[in-house]
mmCIF file of C-alpha atoms in Angstrom:
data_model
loop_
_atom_site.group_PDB
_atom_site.id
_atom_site.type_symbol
_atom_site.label_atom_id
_atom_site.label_comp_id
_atom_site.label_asym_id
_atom_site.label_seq_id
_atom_site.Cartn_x
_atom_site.Cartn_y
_atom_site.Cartn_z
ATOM 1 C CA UNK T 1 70.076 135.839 86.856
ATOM 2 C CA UNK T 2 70.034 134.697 90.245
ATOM 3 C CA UNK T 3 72.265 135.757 93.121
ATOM 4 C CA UNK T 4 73.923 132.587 93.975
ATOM 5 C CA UNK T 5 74.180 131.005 89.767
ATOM 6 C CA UNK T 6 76.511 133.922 89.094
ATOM 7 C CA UNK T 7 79.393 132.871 91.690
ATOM 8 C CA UNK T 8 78.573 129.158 91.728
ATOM 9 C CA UNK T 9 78.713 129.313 87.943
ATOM 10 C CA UNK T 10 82.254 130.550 88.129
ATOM 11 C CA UNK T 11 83.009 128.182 91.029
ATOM 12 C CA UNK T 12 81.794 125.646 88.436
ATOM 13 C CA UNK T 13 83.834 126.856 85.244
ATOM 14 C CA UNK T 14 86.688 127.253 87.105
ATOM 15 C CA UNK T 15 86.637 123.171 88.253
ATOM 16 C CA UNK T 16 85.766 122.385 84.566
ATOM 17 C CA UNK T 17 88.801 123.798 83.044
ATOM 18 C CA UNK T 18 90.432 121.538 86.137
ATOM 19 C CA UNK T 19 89.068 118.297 85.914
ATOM 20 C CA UNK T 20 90.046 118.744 82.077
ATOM 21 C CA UNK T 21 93.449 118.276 82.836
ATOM 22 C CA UNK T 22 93.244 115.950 85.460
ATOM 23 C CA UNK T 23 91.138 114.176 82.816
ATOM 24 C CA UNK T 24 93.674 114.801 80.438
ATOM 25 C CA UNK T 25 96.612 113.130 82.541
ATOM 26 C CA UNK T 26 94.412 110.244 84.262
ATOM 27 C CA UNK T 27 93.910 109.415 80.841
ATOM 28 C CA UNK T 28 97.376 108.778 79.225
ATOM 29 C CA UNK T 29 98.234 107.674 82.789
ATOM 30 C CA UNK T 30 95.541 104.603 81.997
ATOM 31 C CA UNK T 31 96.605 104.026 78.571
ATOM 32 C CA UNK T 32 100.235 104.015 79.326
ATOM 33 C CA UNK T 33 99.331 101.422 82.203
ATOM 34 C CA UNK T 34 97.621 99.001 80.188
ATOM 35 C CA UNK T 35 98.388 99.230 77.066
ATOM 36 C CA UNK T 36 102.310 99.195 77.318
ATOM 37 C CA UNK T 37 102.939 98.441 81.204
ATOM 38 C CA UNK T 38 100.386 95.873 82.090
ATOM 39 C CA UNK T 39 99.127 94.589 78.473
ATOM 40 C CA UNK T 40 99.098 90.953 78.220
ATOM 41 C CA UNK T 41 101.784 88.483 76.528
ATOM 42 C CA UNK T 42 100.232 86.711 73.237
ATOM 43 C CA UNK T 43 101.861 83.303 73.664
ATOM 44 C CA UNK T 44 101.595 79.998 71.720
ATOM 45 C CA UNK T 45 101.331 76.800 73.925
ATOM 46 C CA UNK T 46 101.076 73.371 72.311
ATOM 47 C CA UNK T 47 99.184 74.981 69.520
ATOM 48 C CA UNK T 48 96.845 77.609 71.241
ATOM 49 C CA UNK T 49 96.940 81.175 71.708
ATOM 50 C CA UNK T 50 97.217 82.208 75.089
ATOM 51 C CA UNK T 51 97.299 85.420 76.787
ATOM 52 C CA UNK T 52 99.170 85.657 80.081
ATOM 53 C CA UNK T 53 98.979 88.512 82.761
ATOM 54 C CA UNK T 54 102.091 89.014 85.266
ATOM 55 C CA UNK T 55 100.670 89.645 88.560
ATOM 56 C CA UNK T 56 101.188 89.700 92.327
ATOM 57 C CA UNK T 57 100.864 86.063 93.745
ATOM 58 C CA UNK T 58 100.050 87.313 97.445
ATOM 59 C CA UNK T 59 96.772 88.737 94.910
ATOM 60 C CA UNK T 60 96.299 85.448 93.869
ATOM 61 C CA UNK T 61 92.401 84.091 94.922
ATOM 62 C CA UNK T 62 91.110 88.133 94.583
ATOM 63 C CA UNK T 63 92.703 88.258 90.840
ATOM 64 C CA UNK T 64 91.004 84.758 89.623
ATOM 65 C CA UNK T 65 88.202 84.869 92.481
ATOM 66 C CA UNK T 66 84.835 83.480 90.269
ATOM 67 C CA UNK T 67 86.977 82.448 86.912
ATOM 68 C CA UNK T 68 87.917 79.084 85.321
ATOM 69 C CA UNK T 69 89.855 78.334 82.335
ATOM 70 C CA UNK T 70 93.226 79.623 83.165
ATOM 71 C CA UNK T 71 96.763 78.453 83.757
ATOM 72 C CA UNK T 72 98.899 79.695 86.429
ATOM 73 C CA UNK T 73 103.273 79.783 86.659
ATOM 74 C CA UNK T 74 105.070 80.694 89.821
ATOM 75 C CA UNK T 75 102.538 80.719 92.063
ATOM 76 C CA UNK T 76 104.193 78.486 95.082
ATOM 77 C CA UNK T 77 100.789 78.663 97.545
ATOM 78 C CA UNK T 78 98.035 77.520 95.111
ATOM 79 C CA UNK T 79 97.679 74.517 95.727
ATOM 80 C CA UNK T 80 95.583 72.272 93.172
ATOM 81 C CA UNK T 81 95.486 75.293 91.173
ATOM 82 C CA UNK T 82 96.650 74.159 87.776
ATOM 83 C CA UNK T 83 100.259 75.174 86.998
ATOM 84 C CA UNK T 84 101.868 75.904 83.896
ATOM 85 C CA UNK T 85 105.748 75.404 84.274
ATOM 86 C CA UNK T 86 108.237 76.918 81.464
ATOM 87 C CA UNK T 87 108.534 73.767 79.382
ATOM 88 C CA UNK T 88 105.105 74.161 77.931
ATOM 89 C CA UNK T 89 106.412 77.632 76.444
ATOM 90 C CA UNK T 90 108.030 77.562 72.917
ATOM 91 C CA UNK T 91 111.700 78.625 73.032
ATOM 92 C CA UNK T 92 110.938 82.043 71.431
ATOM 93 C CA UNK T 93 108.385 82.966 74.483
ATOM 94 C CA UNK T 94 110.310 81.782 76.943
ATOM 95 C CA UNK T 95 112.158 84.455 77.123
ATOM 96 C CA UNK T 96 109.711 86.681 77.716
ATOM 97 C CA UNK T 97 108.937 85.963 81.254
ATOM 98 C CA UNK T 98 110.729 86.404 84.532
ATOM 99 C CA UNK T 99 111.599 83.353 86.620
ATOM 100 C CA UNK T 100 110.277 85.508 89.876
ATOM 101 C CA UNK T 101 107.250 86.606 89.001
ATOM 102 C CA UNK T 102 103.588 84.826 88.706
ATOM 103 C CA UNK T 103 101.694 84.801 86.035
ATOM 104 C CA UNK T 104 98.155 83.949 84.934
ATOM 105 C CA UNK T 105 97.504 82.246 81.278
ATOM 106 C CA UNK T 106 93.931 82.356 79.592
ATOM 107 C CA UNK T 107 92.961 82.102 76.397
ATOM 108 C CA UNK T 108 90.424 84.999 76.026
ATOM 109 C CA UNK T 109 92.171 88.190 75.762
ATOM 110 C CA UNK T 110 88.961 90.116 77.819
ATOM 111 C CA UNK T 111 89.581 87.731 80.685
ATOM 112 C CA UNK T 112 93.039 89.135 81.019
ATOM 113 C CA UNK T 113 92.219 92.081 81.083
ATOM 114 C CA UNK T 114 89.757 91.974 84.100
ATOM 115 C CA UNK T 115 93.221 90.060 85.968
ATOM 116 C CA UNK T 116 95.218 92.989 85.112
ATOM 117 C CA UNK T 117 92.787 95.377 86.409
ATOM 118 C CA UNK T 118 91.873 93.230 89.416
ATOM 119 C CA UNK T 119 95.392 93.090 90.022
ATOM 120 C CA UNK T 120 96.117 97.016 89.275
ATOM 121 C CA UNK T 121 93.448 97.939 91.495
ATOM 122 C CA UNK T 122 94.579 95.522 94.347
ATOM 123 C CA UNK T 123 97.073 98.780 95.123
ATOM 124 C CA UNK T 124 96.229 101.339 97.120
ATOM 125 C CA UNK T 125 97.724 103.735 95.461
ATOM 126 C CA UNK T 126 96.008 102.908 91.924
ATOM 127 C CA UNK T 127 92.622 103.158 94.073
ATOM 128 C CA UNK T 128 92.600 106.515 95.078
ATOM 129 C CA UNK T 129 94.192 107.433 91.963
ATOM 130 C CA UNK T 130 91.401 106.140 89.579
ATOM 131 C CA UNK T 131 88.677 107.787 92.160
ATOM 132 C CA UNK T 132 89.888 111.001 91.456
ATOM 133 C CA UNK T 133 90.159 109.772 87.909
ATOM 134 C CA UNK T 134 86.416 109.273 88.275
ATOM 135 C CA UNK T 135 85.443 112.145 90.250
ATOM 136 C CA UNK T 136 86.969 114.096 88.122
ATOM 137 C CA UNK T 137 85.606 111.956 84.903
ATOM 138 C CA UNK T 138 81.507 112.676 86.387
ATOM 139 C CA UNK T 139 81.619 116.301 87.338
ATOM 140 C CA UNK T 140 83.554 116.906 83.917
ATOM 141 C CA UNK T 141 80.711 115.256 82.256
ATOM 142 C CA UNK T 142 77.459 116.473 83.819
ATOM 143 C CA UNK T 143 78.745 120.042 84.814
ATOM 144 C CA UNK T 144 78.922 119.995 80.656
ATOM 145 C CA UNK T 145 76.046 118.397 80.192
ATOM 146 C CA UNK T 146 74.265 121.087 82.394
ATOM 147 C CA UNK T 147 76.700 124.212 80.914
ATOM 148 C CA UNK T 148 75.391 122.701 77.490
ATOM 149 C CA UNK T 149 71.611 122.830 78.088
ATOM 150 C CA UNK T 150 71.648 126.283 80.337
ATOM 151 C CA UNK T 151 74.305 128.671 78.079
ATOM 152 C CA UNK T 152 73.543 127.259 74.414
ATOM 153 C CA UNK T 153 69.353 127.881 75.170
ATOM 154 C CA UNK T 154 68.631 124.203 74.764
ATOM 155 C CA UNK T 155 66.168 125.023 77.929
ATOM 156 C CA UNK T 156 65.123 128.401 78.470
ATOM 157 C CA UNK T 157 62.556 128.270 81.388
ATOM 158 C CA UNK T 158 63.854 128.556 84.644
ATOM 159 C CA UNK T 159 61.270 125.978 86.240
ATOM 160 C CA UNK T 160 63.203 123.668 83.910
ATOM 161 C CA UNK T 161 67.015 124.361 84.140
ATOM 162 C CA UNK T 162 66.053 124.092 87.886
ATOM 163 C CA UNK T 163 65.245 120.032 87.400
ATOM 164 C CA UNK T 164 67.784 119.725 84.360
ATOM 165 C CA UNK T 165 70.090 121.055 87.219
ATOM 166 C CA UNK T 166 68.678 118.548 89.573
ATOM 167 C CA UNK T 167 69.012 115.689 87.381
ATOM 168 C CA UNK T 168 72.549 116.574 86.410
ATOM 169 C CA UNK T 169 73.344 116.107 90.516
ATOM 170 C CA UNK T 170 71.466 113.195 90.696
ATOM 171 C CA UNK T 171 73.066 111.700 87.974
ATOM 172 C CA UNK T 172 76.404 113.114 89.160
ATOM 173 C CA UNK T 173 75.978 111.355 92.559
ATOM 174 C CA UNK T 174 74.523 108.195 90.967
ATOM 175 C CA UNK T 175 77.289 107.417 88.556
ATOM 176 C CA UNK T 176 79.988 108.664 90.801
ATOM 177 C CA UNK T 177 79.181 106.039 93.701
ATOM 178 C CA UNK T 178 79.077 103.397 90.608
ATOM 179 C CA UNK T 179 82.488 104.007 89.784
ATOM 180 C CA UNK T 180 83.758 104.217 93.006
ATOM 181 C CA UNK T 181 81.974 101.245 94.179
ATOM 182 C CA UNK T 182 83.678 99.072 91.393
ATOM 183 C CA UNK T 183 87.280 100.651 92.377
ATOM 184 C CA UNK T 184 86.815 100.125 95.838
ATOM 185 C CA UNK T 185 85.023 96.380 95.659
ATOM 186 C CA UNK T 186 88.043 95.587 93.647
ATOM 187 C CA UNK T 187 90.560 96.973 95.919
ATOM 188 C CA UNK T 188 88.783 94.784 98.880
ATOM 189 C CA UNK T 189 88.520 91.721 97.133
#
């Protein structure tokens, strides 16, 4: 074996044993987020289903920037944006929301999602937070990929594990700047 494999190769096992639990906490950080802190309200409104997304209003042309087909409530500054005030809400759902915050209404469940994330990721906080998530996420995956194909014998030659190794950094770097880019375009929308 190589010199510089043996050390980098414990370098390497030592960051995939960390990036496990980083994975392992990013993830129930995520569900946790939106699927019980962020998860949209099902609401009825003369007759349709609608799905409505609390969110911040200063956020407001970033979260529906490029979308149509939505309702907004409490959002003083849009103006010609079309409102939704409480009276359209069954008595049941009323309830539900606060008289301070905004809120966006559509009735496609995926589109709000994409407003809760654009809104999630409008924080800087959640930003850096999901790339390290993501960082974390890629060299988790291709260091494995590569520990897979190197220590089970899936490639033997060493001309080979050279450009398996050299595709698993290219691949690294490639999705890793996809995933950031998203975050980050998202953050400075």
């Amino acid at each position: 074996m190589e010199e510089h494999l043996r050390y980098g190769r414990n370098l390497a096992y030592t960051l995939q044993r960390m990036t496990a639990w980083i994975l392992l906490a990013g993830l129930a950080f995520h569900v946790i987020q939106f699927r019980f802190v962020l998860y949209p309200i099902q609401v009825t409104i003369q007759g349709k289903t609608f799905y409505a997304v609390s969110f911040d209003a200063a956020r407001y042309p970033s979260v529906v920037q490029g979308i149509t087909g939505f309702f907004i409530m409490n959002v003083p500054f849009a103006e010609g944006g079309p409102q939704i005030t409480e009276q359209f809400l069954q008595e049941k759902d009323r309830a539900l929301f606060a008289s301070h915050k905004s809120y966006i209404f559509t009735p496609e469940a995926g589109k709000a999602f994409l407003y809760a994330v654009r809104n999630a990721l409008g924080s800087l906080w959640m930003a850096i937070f999901y790339t390290l998530f993501v960082i974390a996420a890629v060299f988790h995956g291709f260091n494995g990929v590569w520990t897979f194909v190197s220590r089970w014998g899936i490639i033997i030659s060493s001309r080979y594990l050279r450009l398996c190794q050299i595709l698993c950094y290219v691949g690294m770097c490639v999705v890793m700047a996809m995933g950031i880019s998203v975050i980050w375009n998202m953050y400075l929308l």
